[in-house]
Every structure is written in C-alpha cells, then in structure tokens.
C-alpha cells in the first residue's frame, strides 16, 4: 500500500500524502526546474529572493539547508525554506512544474492538517505532477511531523511495511506514482524515506538510519 493509500482514509490526506520516499545521504544540490518530462531534469537554479543561490545554497533557507558533511542522516537531508524551492528540487527528479496550492477538480477539500492534526506543524501544501498526483508539504517542526506520521501509520494498521513518506529537513513529498517516488530515492537526490512500520526490514545494503522519533527510520529502500 502506498503512502497515498495509507493516508487515503483520512480525507485530507489523499491530497497530502501521496507522499513517500527519501533517499541518499550526500549533500544535495539546489534542485532545478525540469524540462517537463516525467522524469524531470537534475539541473540547478540560482534561486529566487527567498531561496539560496548556487554560491550560497543556504542563503534565505534555500535547498541544501545547513547540511554538515559529518552530520546525521537527518541533518544531511535537503532543506527548502519555501514551497517554490521544494517544488524546484522535486522537479529536478520527477515532474513537478508548476506547483499549485489547489489540488484540482476531484481533489481533497482540505489539507493534510485535517489528517495529521495541528501538532504536525504543516504550514503549506502544494500539488504538482500529472493531474496533481504529487503532493509536497512544508512543516515547521520535523520531530512533530514524524511523530504525527508514526501515529497515522499505527492508526491505519499494518499496510505496506516497505513504504512511507519522502522527507527533507522541512518538507515532505509523496505521489500516487511509484516511479515519481522512486526517482526521489536516487542517491543524487539526497532524500530519504521515513518509515515507521514496526516490521520494516530492508534487504542488506540499503540504509536504515535513526529518525527523530523512536520506532521510525530513514531509508533509501522502497517497494510499492
């Protein structure tokens, strides 16, 4: 079951969490705007007034945040700062151009806050991809967000033990397309998947790093 399915029972979540996946551990570059193909392009951008620049990617909270080379798996995750920066990053690996605050016709009538609760500290939701099948959320408190996701995982039952939600330091991404989620798990993307399933046990060679919440891990393994 995909994260989108996992969260589907919460009306607000079909919109929010088609989310899943996080991959790699190297410091990511500033995400670029793709050419419009399904797989996107992994270019770079100078960033807008609220984003980082190529020379200083951490300026204004731009993508690549303050990611120390010797930090934890979480500290090495990309940091967006704005929805525009997060969408540009995602679009560097899978189609996400343009991003919209509107889920579109037939989309959910409420945002992820309704399913995760206000304690998840979600501040903004964006939709993109084919027919807005990819969802991005920004949050203020990563630990609170992970706690809310763990609680939602437990509430929804066993589900798919090899699935979760793709996260950065301050944003999360998911899609109804497993190909889109897998694209964000590439080592060069620098994202990891938050998995809170108690029976998750990836094959050897895949990452299983501590998350900010006990009982959850950050991994580059995902199987729909």
XYZ file of C-alpha atoms in Angstrom:
224
model
C 0.000 0.000 0.000
C 1.409 3.392 -0.934
C 1.603 6.234 1.483
C -1.162 7.833 -0.536
C -3.317 4.774 0.112
C -2.269 4.678 3.736
C -3.465 8.206 4.186
C -6.406 7.921 1.899
C -8.718 7.044 4.769
C -8.074 10.475 6.168
C -9.959 12.640 3.705
C -7.434 15.414 3.885
C -4.616 13.067 3.134
C -5.318 11.828 -0.321
C -4.232 15.319 -1.130
C -1.352 15.435 1.230
C 0.157 12.115 1.238
C 0.552 10.522 -1.889
C 3.843 11.104 -0.157
C 6.559 8.570 0.336
C 10.325 8.167 -0.098
C 13.613 9.658 0.798
C 16.942 8.628 -0.494
C 20.684 9.046 -0.442
C 22.946 10.724 2.069
C 25.239 13.013 0.076
C 24.736 16.740 0.285
C 22.116 17.577 -2.372
C 22.424 20.453 -4.817
C 19.833 23.135 -5.332
C 17.014 21.481 -7.268
C 16.475 22.664 -10.820
C 13.358 23.097 -12.892
C 12.858 20.152 -15.211
C 12.171 20.137 -18.912
C 8.640 18.859 -18.368
C 9.348 15.189 -18.985
C 8.033 12.663 -16.486
C 11.481 12.036 -15.111
C 12.378 15.717 -14.830
C 15.911 17.014 -15.088
C 18.532 17.317 -12.405
C 19.675 20.834 -13.215
C 20.253 23.690 -10.832
C 18.731 27.112 -10.268
C 20.036 30.421 -8.999
C 17.017 30.570 -6.728
C 14.563 33.379 -6.114
C 14.638 36.123 -3.475
C 13.532 33.679 -0.785
C 15.858 30.842 -1.801
C 19.536 30.038 -1.732
C 21.895 30.642 -4.626
C 24.443 28.457 -6.343
C 27.257 30.222 -4.495
C 25.428 30.176 -1.181
C 22.722 27.467 -1.198
C 21.881 28.031 2.470
C 21.037 31.721 1.963
C 17.437 32.545 2.907
C 16.785 28.917 3.861
C 17.384 27.666 0.333
C 17.539 23.999 -0.630
C 20.572 22.211 0.852
C 19.976 23.910 4.193
C 22.726 23.724 6.762
C 23.747 20.160 5.970
C 27.045 19.238 7.636
C 29.108 16.625 5.815
C 29.648 14.772 9.079
C 26.098 15.210 10.366
C 23.396 12.614 10.986
C 21.268 11.207 8.177
C 18.555 13.731 9.023
C 20.963 16.681 9.139
C 22.160 15.821 5.635
C 18.674 15.973 4.143
C 17.768 18.906 1.859
C 16.082 21.935 3.396
C 13.734 24.007 1.242
C 12.520 27.034 3.192
C 9.765 27.775 0.645
C 7.301 25.839 -1.473
C 8.948 27.206 -4.620
C 12.330 25.817 -3.570
C 10.854 22.449 -2.617
C 8.982 22.179 -5.929
C 12.102 23.083 -7.919
C 14.020 20.407 -6.061
C 11.377 17.729 -6.667
C 11.080 18.791 -10.307
C 14.755 18.106 -10.742
C 13.990 14.382 -10.476
C 10.317 13.939 -11.380
C 7.647 16.109 -12.997
C 6.523 18.915 -10.664
C 6.073 22.054 -12.743
C 4.118 24.097 -11.998
C 3.166 23.631 -8.357
C -0.259 24.793 -7.198
C -1.991 25.282 -3.833
C -5.149 23.903 -5.484
C -5.461 20.082 -5.694
C -7.660 20.469 -8.754
C -11.018 19.013 -9.693
C -11.847 15.921 -7.701
C -9.061 16.624 -5.242
C -9.428 16.715 -1.452
C -11.310 19.597 0.087
C -8.939 20.020 2.978
C -5.230 19.900 3.592
C -3.060 17.438 5.496
C -3.625 19.257 8.751
C -7.024 17.556 8.950
C -5.498 14.087 8.996
C -2.240 14.700 10.836
C -3.668 17.222 13.228
C -2.328 20.651 14.096
C 0.527 19.083 16.063
C 2.143 18.041 12.760
C 3.002 21.751 12.222
C 2.237 21.619 8.473
C 2.272 25.179 7.135
C 1.703 24.801 3.386
C 0.624 22.200 0.826
C 1.371 22.139 -2.896
C 0.257 19.837 -5.728
C 2.027 19.067 -8.977
C 2.816 16.320 -11.482
C 0.365 14.651 -13.816
C -3.145 15.639 -12.687
C -1.662 16.920 -9.411
C -0.757 13.388 -8.326
C 2.312 14.555 -6.400
C 1.964 16.367 -3.089
C 4.505 18.468 -1.209
C 4.078 19.774 2.335
C 6.195 22.191 4.350
C 6.380 21.840 8.127
C 7.933 23.831 10.964
C 8.885 21.041 13.366
C 10.356 17.877 11.819
C 10.124 15.838 15.021
C 6.467 16.776 15.479
C 5.762 15.856 11.857
C 7.477 12.483 12.215
C 5.537 11.832 15.430
C 2.262 12.592 13.629
C 3.212 10.326 10.715
C 4.092 7.490 13.096
C 0.716 7.861 14.810
C -1.061 7.830 11.458
C 0.857 4.718 10.403
C -0.240 2.932 13.572
C -3.834 4.101 13.149
C -4.059 2.809 9.583
C -2.920 -0.703 10.519
C -0.175 -2.880 9.029
C -0.264 -1.587 5.469
C 2.835 -1.844 3.304
C 5.857 -2.316 5.539
C 8.180 -1.182 2.721
C 6.539 2.198 2.166
C 6.499 5.524 3.945
C 6.881 9.185 3.098
C 9.771 11.047 1.419
C 11.189 13.726 3.680
C 13.658 16.563 3.817
C 14.503 18.664 6.861
C 11.440 20.870 6.422
C 9.385 19.336 3.615
C 7.883 16.012 2.585
C 6.914 14.646 -0.801
C 4.724 11.819 -1.985
C 2.971 10.720 -5.159
C 0.384 8.316 -6.481
C 3.117 7.369 -8.942
C 5.608 4.875 -7.534
C 8.026 5.914 -10.295
C 7.918 9.508 -9.059
C 8.665 8.448 -5.509
C 11.455 6.127 -6.573
C 13.031 8.983 -8.540
C 13.419 10.940 -5.289
C 15.233 7.969 -3.742
C 18.167 8.242 -6.132
C 21.425 8.898 -4.264
C 21.883 12.187 -6.129
C 18.523 13.445 -4.865
C 19.670 13.262 -1.261
C 16.240 12.448 0.180
C 15.290 9.523 2.412
C 12.027 7.794 3.185
C 10.530 7.993 6.649
C 9.301 4.503 7.503
C 7.526 3.867 10.812
C 6.303 0.323 10.167
C 7.283 -1.974 13.072
C 8.091 -4.861 10.693
C 10.248 -2.913 8.244
C 13.447 -4.813 7.480
C 15.163 -3.798 4.209
C 17.476 -6.135 2.277
C 21.186 -5.865 3.080
C 22.961 -2.921 1.537
C 20.091 -0.452 1.979
C 20.166 2.304 4.560
C 18.257 2.141 7.845
C 19.197 5.257 9.782
C 17.643 6.557 13.015
C 14.863 9.097 12.513
C 13.984 11.812 15.033
C 11.276 9.626 16.562
C 11.811 6.224 18.173
C 10.260 3.469 16.107
C 10.842 5.252 12.795
C 13.837 5.093 10.442
C 15.192 6.936 7.418
C 15.863 4.633 4.482
C 16.556 4.554 0.765
C 14.558 1.333 0.326
C 11.033 1.460 -1.071
C 8.833 -1.199 -2.657
C 5.311 -0.434 -3.755
